[in-house]
Short mmCIF file of C-alpha atoms in Angstrom, two decimals:
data_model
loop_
_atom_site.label_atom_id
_atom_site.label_comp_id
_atom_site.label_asym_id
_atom_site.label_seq_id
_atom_site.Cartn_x
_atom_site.Cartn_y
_atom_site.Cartn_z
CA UNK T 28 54.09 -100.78 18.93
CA UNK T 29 57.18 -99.02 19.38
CA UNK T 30 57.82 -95.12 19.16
CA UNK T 31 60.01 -94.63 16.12
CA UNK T 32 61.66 -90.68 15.30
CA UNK T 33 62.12 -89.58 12.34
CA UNK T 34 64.38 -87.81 9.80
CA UNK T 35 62.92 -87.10 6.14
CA UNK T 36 65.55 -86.64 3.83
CA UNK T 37 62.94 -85.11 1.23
CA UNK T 38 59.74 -83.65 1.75
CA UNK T 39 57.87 -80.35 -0.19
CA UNK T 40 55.61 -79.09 3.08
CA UNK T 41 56.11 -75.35 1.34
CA UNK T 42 55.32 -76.13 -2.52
CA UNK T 43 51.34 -76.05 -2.53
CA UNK T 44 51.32 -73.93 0.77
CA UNK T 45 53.35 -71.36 -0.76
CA UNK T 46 51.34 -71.59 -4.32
CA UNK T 47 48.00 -70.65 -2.22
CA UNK T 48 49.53 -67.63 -1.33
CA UNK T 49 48.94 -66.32 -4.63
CA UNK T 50 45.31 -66.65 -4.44
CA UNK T 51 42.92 -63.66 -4.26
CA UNK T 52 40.55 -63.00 -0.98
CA UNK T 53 40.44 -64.88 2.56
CA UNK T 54 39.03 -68.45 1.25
CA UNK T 55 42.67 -69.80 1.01
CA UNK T 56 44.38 -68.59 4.13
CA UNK T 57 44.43 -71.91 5.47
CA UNK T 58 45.47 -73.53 3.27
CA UNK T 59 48.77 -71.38 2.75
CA UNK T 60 49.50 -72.30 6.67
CA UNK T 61 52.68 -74.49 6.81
CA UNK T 62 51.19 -76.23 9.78
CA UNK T 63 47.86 -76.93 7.90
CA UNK T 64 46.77 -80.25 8.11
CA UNK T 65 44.47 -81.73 5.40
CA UNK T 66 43.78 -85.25 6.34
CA UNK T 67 42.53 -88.15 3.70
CA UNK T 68 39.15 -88.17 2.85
CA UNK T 69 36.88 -91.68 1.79
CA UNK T 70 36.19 -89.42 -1.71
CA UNK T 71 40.53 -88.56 -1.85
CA UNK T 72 41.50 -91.64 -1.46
CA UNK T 73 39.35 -93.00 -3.75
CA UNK T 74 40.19 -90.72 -6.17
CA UNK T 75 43.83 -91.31 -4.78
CA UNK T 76 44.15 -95.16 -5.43
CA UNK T 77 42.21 -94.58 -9.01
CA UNK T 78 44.21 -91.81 -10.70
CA UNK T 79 47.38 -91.78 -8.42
CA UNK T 80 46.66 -88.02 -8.00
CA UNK T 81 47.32 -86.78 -4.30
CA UNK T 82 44.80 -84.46 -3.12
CA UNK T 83 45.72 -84.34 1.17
CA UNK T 84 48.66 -82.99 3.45
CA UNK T 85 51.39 -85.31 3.48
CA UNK T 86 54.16 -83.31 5.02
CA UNK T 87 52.31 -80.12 6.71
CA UNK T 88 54.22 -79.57 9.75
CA UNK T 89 51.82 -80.13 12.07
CA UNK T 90 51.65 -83.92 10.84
CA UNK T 91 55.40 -84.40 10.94
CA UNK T 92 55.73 -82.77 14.70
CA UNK T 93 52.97 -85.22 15.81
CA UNK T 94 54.11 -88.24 14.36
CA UNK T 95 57.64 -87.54 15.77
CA UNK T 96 59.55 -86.36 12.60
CA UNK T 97 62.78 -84.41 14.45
CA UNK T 98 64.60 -83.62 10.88
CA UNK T 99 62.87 -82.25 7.95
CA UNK T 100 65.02 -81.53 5.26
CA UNK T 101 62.55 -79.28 3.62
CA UNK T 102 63.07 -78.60 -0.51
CA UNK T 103 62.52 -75.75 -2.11
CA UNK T 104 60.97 -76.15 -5.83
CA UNK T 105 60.25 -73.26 -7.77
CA UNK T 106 58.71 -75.28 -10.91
CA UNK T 107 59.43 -75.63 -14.20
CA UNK T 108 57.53 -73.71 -16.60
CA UNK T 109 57.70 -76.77 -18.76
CA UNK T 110 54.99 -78.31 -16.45
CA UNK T 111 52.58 -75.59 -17.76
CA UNK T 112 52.56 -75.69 -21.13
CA UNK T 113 50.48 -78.33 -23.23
CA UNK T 114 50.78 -77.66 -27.10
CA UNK T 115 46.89 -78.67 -28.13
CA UNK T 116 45.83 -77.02 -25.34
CA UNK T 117 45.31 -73.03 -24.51
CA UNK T 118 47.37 -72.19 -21.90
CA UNK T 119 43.87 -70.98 -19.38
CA UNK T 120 42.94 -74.17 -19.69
CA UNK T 121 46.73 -76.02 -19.21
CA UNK T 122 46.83 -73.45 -16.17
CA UNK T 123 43.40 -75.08 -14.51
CA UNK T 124 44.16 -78.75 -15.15
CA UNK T 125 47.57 -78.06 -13.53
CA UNK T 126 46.17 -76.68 -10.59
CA UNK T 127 44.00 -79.36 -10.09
CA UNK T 128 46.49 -82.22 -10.18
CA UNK T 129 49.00 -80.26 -8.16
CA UNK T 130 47.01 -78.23 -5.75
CA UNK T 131 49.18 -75.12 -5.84
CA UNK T 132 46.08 -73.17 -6.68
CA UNK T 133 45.45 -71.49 -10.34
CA UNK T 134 46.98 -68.40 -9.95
CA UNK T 135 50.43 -69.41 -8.78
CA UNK T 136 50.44 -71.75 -11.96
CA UNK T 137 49.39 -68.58 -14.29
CA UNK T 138 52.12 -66.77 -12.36
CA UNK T 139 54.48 -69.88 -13.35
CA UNK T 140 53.38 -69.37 -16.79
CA UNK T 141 54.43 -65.76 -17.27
CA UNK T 142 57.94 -65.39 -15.28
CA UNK T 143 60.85 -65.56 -16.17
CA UNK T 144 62.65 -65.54 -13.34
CA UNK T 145 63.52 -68.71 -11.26
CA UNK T 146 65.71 -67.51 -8.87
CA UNK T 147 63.37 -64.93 -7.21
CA UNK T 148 60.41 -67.05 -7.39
CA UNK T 149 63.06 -69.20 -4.71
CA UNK T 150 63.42 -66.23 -3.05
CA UNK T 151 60.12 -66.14 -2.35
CA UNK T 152 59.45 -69.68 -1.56
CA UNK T 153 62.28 -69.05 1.00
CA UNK T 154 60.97 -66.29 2.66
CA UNK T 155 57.42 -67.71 3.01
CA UNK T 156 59.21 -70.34 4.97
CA UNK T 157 61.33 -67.89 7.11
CA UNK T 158 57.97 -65.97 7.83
CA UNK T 159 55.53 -69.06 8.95
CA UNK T 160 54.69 -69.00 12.35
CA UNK T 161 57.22 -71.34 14.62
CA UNK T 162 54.72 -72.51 17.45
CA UNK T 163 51.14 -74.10 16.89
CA UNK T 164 48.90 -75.94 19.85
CA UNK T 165 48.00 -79.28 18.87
CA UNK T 166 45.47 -80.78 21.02
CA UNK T 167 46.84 -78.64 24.15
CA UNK T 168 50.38 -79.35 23.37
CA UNK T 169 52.60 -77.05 22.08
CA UNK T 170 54.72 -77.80 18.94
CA UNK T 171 57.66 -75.62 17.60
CA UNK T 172 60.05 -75.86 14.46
CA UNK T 173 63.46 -73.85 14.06
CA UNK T 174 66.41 -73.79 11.35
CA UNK T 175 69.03 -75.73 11.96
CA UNK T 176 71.95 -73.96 11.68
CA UNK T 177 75.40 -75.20 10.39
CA UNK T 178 77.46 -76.19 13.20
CA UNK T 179 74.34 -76.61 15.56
CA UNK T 180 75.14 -79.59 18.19
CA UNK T 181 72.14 -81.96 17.51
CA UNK T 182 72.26 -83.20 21.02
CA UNK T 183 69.85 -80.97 21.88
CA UNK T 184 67.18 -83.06 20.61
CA UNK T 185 66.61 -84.87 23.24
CA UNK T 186 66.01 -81.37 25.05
CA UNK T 187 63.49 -80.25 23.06
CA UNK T 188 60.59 -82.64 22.67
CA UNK T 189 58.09 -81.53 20.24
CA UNK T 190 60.71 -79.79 18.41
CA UNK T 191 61.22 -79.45 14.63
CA UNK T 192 64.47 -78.95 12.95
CA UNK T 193 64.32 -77.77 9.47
CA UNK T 194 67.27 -77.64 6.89
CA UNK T 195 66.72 -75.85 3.51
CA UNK T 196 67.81 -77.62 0.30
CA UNK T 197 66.58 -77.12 -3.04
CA UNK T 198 65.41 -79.28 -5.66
CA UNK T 199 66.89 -78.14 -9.51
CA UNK T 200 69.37 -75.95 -10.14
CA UNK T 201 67.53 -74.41 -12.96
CA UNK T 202 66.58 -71.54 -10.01
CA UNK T 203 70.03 -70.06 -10.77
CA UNK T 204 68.35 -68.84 -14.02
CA UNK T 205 69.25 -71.31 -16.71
CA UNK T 206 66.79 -73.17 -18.99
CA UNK T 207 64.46 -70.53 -19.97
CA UNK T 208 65.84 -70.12 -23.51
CA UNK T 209 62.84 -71.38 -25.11
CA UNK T 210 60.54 -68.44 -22.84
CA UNK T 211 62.95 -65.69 -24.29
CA UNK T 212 65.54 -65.54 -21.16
CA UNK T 213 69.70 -67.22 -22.24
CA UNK T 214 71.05 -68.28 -19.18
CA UNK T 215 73.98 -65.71 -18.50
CA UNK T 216 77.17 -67.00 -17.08
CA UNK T 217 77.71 -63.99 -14.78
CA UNK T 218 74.16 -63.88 -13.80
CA UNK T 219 74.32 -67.80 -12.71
CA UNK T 220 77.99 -67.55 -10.73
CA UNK T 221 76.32 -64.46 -8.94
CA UNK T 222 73.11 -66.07 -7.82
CA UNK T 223 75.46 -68.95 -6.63
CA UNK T 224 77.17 -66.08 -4.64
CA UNK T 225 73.92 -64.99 -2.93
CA UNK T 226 72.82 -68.44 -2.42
CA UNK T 227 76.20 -69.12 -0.39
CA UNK T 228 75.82 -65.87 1.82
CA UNK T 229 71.95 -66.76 2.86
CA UNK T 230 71.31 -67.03 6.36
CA UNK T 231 69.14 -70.77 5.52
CA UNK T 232 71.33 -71.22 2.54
CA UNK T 233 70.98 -75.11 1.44
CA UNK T 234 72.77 -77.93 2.54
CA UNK T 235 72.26 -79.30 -0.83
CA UNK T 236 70.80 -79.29 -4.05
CA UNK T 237 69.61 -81.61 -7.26
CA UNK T 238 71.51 -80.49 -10.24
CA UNK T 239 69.29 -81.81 -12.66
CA UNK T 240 65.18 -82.08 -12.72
CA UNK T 241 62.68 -82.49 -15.05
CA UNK T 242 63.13 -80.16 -18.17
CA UNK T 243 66.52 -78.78 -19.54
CA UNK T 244 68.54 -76.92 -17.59
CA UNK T 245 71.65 -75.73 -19.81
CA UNK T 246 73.84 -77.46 -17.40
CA UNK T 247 73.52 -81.04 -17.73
CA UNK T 248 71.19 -83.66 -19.16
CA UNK T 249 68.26 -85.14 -16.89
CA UNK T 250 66.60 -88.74 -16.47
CA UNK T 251 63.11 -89.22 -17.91
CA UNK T 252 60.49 -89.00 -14.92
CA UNK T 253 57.54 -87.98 -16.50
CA UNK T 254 56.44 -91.12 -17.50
CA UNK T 255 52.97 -91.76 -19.01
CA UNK T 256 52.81 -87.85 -19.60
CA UNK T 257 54.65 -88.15 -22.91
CA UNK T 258 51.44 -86.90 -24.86
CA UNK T 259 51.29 -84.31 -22.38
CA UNK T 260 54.21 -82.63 -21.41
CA UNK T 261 57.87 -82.85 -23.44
CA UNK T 262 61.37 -83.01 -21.72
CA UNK T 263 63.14 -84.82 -24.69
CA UNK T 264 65.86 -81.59 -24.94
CA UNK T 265 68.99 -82.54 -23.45
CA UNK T 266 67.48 -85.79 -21.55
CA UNK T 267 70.23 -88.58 -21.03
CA UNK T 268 72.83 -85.72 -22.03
CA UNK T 269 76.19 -85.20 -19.81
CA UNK T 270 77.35 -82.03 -18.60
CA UNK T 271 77.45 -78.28 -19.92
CA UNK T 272 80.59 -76.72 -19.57
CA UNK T 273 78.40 -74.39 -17.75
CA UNK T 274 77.07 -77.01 -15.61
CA UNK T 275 80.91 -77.79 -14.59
CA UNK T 276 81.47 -74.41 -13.47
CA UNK T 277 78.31 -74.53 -11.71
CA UNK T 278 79.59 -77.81 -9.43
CA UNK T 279 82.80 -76.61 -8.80
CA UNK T 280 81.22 -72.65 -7.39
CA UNK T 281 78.85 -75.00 -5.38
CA UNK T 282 81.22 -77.16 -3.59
CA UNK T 283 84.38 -74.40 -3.71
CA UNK T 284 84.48 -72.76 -0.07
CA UNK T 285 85.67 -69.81 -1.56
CA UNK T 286 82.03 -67.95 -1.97
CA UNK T 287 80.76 -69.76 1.52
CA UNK T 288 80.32 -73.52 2.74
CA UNK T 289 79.59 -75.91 0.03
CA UNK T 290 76.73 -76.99 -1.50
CA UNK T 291 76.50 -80.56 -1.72
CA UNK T 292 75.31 -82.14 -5.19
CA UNK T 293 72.15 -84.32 -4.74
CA UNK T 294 72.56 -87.10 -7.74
CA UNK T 295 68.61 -87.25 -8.35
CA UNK T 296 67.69 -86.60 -11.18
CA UNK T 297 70.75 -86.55 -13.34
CA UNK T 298 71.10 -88.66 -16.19
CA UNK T 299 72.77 -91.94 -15.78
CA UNK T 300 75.44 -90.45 -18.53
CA UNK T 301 75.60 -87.10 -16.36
CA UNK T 302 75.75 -89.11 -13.15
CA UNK T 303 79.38 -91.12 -14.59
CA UNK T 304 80.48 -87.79 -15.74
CA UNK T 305 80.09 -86.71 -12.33
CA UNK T 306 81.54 -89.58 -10.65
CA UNK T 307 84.55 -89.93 -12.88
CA UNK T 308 85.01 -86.12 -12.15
CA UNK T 309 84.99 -86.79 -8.21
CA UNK T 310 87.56 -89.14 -8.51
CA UNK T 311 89.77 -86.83 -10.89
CA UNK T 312 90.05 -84.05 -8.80
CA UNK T 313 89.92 -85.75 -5.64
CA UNK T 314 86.97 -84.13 -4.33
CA UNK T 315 85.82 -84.52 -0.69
CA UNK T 316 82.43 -84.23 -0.84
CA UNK T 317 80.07 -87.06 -0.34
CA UNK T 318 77.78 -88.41 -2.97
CA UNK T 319 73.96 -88.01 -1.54
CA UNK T 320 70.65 -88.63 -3.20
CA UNK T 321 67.86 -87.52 -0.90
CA UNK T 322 65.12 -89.49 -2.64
CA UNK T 323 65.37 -92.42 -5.02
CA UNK T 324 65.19 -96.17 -5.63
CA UNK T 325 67.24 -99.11 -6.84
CA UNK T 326 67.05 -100.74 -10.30
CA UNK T 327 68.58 -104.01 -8.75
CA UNK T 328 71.12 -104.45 -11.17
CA UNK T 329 74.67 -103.35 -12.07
CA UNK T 330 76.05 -101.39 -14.55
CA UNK T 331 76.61 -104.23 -17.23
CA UNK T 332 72.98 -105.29 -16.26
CA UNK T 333 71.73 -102.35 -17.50
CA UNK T 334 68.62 -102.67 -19.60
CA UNK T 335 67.55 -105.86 -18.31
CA UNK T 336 64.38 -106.49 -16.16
CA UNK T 337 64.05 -107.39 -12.57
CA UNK T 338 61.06 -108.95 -11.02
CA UNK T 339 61.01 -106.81 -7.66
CA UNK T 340 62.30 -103.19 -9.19
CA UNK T 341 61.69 -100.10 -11.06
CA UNK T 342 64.76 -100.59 -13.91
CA UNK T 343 63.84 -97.09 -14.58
CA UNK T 344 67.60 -94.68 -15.50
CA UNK T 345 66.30 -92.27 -12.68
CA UNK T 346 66.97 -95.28 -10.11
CA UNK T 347 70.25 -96.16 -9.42
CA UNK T 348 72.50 -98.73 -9.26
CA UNK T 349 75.04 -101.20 -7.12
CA UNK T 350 78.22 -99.31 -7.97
CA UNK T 351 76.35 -96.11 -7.76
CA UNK T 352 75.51 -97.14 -4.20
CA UNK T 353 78.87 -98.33 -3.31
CA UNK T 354 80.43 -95.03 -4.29
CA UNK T 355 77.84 -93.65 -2.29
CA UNK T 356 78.50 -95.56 1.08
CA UNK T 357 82.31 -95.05 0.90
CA UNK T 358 81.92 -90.97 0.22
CA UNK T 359 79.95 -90.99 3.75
CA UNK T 360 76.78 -90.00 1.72
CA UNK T 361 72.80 -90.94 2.35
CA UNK T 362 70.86 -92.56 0.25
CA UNK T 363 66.95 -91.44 0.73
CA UNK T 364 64.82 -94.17 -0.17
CA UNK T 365 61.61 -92.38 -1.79
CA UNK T 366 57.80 -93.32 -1.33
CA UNK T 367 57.05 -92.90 -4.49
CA UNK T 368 55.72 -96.19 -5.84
CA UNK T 369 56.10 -95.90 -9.62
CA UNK T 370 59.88 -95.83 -8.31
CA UNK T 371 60.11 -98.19 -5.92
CA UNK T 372 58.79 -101.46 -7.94
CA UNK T 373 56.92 -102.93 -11.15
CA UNK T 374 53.76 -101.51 -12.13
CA UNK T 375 51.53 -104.89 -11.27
CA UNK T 376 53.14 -104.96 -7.46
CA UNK T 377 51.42 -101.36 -6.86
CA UNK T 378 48.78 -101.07 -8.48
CA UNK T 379 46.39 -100.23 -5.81
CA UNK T 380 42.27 -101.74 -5.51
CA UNK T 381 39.89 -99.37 -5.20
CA UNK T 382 37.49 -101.87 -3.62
CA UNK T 383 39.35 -104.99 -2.51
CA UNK T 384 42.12 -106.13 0.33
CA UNK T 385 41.96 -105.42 4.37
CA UNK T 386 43.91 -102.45 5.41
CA UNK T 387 46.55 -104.94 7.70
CA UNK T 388 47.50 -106.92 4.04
CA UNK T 389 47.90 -103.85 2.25
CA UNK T 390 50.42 -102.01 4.58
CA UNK T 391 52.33 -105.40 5.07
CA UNK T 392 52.63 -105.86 1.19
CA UNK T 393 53.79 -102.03 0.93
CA UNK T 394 56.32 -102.32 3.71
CA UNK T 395 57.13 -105.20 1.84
CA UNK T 396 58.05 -103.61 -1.61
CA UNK T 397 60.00 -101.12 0.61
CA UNK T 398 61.55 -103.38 2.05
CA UNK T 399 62.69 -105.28 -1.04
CA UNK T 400 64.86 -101.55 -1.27
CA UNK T 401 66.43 -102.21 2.06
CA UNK T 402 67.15 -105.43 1.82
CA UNK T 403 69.02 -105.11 -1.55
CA UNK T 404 71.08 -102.24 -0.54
CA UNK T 405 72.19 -104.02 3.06
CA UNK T 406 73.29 -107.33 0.28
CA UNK T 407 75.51 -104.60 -1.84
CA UNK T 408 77.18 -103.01 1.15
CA UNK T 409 77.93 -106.29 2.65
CA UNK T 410 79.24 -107.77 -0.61
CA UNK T 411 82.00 -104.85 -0.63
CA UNK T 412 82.72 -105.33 2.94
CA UNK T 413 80.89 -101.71 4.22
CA UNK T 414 78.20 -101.93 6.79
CA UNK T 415 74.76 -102.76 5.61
CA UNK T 416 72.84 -100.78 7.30
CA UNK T 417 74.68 -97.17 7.79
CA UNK T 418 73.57 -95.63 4.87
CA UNK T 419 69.96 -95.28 3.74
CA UNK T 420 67.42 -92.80 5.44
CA UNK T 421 64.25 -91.83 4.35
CA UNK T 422 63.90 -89.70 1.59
CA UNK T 423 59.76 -89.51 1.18
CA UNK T 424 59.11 -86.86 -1.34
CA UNK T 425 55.52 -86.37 0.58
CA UNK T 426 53.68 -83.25 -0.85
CA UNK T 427 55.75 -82.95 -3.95
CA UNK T 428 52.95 -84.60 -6.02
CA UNK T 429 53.74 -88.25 -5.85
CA UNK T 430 51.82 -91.37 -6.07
CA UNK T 431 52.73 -92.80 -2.31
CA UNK T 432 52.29 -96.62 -1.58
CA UNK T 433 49.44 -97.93 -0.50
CA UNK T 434 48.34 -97.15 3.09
CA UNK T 435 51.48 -95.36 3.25
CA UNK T 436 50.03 -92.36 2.40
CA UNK T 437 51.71 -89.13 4.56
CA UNK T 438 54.31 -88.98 7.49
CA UNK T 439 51.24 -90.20 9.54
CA UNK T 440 51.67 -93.25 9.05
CA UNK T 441 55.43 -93.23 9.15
CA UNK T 442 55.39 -95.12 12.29
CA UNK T 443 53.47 -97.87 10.97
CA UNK T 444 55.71 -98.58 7.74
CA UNK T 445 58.58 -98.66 10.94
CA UNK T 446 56.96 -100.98 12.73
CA UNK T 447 55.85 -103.54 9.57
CA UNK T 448 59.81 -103.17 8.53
CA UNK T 449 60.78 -104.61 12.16
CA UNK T 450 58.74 -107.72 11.26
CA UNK T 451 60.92 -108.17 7.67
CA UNK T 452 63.92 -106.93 9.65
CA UNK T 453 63.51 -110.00 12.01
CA UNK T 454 62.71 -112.37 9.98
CA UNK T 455 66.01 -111.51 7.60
CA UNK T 456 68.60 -111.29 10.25
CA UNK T 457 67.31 -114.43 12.04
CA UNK T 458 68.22 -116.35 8.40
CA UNK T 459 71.81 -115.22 8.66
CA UNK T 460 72.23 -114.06 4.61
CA UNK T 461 74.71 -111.27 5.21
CA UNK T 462 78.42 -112.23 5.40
CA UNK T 463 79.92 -110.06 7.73
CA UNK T 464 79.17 -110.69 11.22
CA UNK T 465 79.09 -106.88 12.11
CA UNK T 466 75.86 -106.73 9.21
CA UNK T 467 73.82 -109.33 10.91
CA UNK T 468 74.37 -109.05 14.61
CA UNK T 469 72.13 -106.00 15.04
CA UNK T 470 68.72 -105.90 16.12
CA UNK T 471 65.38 -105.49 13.82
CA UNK T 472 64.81 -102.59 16.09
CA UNK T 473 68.71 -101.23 15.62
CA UNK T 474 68.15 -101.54 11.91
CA UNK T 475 64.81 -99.60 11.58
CA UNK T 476 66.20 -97.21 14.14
CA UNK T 477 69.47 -95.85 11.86
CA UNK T 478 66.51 -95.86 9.20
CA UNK T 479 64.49 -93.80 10.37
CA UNK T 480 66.55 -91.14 12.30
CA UNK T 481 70.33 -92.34 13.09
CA UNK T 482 71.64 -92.38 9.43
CA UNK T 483 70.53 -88.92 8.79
CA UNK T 484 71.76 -87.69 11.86
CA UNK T 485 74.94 -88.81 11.57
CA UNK T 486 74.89 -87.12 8.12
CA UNK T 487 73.84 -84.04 9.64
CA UNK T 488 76.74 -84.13 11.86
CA UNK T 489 79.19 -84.83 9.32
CA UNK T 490 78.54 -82.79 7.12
CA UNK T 491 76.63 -79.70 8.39
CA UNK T 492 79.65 -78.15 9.69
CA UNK T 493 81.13 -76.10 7.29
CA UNK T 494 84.30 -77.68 4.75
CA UNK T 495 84.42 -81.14 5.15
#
């Protein structure tokens, strides 16, 4: 089996550590350890594969650093207070079945309930991430993790082994204070430009950020994601929507270099209506930032498909499609390809047995649906004459409560999924499909390899320097 390294695009190893920090007395402590591993359980994943609920470390650091993940692009989230809130229930009890299905602990979700403040709950999240511990022994060896500043020659990777490099980004740029009309807080313009300001002049300040999320935001409309919880939880105001004139100012203080080096604009999320806005906005003002989403999935089809089904994909509007990813590759963006499997194909391909099917099948068919990602992107890129294989990374979403594939289940077994995609890798090159002869020369192992570190890198690189 060979050694892959990592780079995760998308991963939430602070947002249930940081939520046990709220609890009262000593019986939480570890659990509010960044490097605190919780492994799987026979009773977790049981409950895992029956309810989809995630109750184990996926992205702790100590798992990453041991299963050689060298770039963590780590994602701040304070929630949305929209999570919290059922209408036919009382909020105590909303508050405990929360905590349960999240595993941020019950009084961080009470604490979620009452502010009104999103931009200092980041500040928080922030600093609990500045303030955990940089070394930890693992079985005699010592591990480390640092920020990775702009600028900062990545070279030096191969000098530190065991090394971490973290870069902030956040996830919803409701933490600049908007969308909490409906808890008695207007978003105020000069409030939001001046918590973009003091994002900018942050020592970890982001590299980028998701405009949109789950709930409104007063700056531009969102993609349903909450499916199944439509009895449960409502984010019907402003879905689909385009942008705010708000939410305009709001890109253009981002990527300005006026206040500090940009902000790059992460596409998840958006609406599909918000997302053309945006692109037809790019092209208008002959912006040079690159288009990135650092965790999503492909519907499969074009624009003109839209609304039609596909046998191997989610057709979902929060996945994207082939112009989208063309854009994409030409800007010198990443696409993070998500474990999430509601996202990544049709119900019926991953649904997972509770009982049934040897653990060798079931990582080879999960691989396989990932795969089906990979495979459809390299097609598009090679279509439009870009190279197949420079753009997508891994974009995991581990620990921010998702329903991961089967056997695929935490950056453990990252290396595994690496080494089942070499086997789909060869088989696919050795039939010769792609056109260009630069697309199907590589190696299976070349392939998995800009994957699973090289894309991201080179991303890192790129763009990590300051004004692009």
């Amino acid at each position: 089996m060979i050694e892959f390294e990592f780079a995760d695009l998308h991963c939430h190893p602070t947002l249930k550590t940081y939520g046990r920090t709220f609890d009262k007395g000593s019986s939480s402590k570890g659990k509010s350890d960044i490097w605190h591993q919780k492994k799987p359980t026979f009773h977790a994943l049981f409950l895992q594969r029956l309810t989809g609920i995630t109750r184990f470390s996926q992205a702790d650091f100590s798992s990453m650093l041991s299963s050689r993940v060298r770039f963590a692009f780590v994602s701040l989230y304070p929630f949305e207070k929209g999570f919290f809130f059922t209408p036919w229930l009382p909020d105590h009890i909303s508050a405990r079945l929360a905590a349960w299905v999240t595993s941020i602990g019950f009084h961080r979700v009470t604490y979620l309930q009452r502010h009104k403040n999103y931009f200092e709950d980041l500040m928080g999240e922030l600093r609990f991430l500045e303030e955990s511990p940089r070394n930890c022994y693992l079985n005699g060896t010592k591990y480390s993790w640092s920020f990775l500043k702009p600028g900062q020659k990545t070279s030096c990777i191969e000098k530190r082994p065991n090394h971490l490099y973290v870069i902030p980004t956040i996830e919803g740029a409701h933490i600049l204070n908007t969308g909490l009309r409906e808890y008695g807080r207007k978003a105020s313009h000069g409030e939001v430009l001046d918590n973009i300001r003091q994002l900018k002049k942050l020592e970890n300040a982001p590299f980028f950020i998701t405009l949109a999320h789950n709930f409104n935001n007063d700056l531009c409309g969102h993609a349903p994601s909450l499916n199944g919880l439509g009895g449960i939880l409502d984010q019907s105001e402003n879905m689909g929507t385009g942008f705010t004139e708000l939410g305009w100012e709001v890109i253009r203080h981002l990527l300005d270099p006026e206040w500090g080096r940009p902000i790059y604009i992460d596409l998840k999320h958006m609406s599909l209506k918000a997302r053309k806005e945006f692109y037809a906005w790019h092209r208008n003002t002959q912006c040079a930032a690159p288009f990135l989403v650092s965790h999503g999935a492909f519907t499969g089809l074009t624009f003109d498909e839209s609304g039609e089904r596909t046998p191997l994909f989610a057709d979902d509007e929060i996945n994207f499609y082939d112009e989208e990813l063309v854009l994409l590759a030409r800007s010198g963006g990443v696409f993070g390809l998500q474990l999430d499997a509601k996202r990544l194909a049709p119900k019926a391909d991953i649904r997972k047995s509770v009982f049934s099917g040897t653990a060798k099948d079931q990582v080879y068919k999960s691989a396989g649906i990932f795969w089906n990602q990979i495979r459809h992107a390299a097609e598009v890129l090679d279509a439009h004459n870009l190279p197949a294989w420079d753009t997508l990374c891994i974009g995991s979403d581990f620990d921010g409560t998702i329903d991961p594939l089967e056997r695929i289940w935490s950056v453990r077994e990252f290396n595994i999924l690496a080494n089942e995609l070499m086997k789909y890798a060869k088989a696919y090159l050795k039939a010769g499909t792609l056109k260009q002869v630069r697309n199907r020369t590589l190696s299976a192992e070349e392939v998995v390899r800009k994957l699973t570190l090289e894309n991201a890198e080179r991303f890192v690189i790129q763009f990590w320097q300051g004004v692009p």
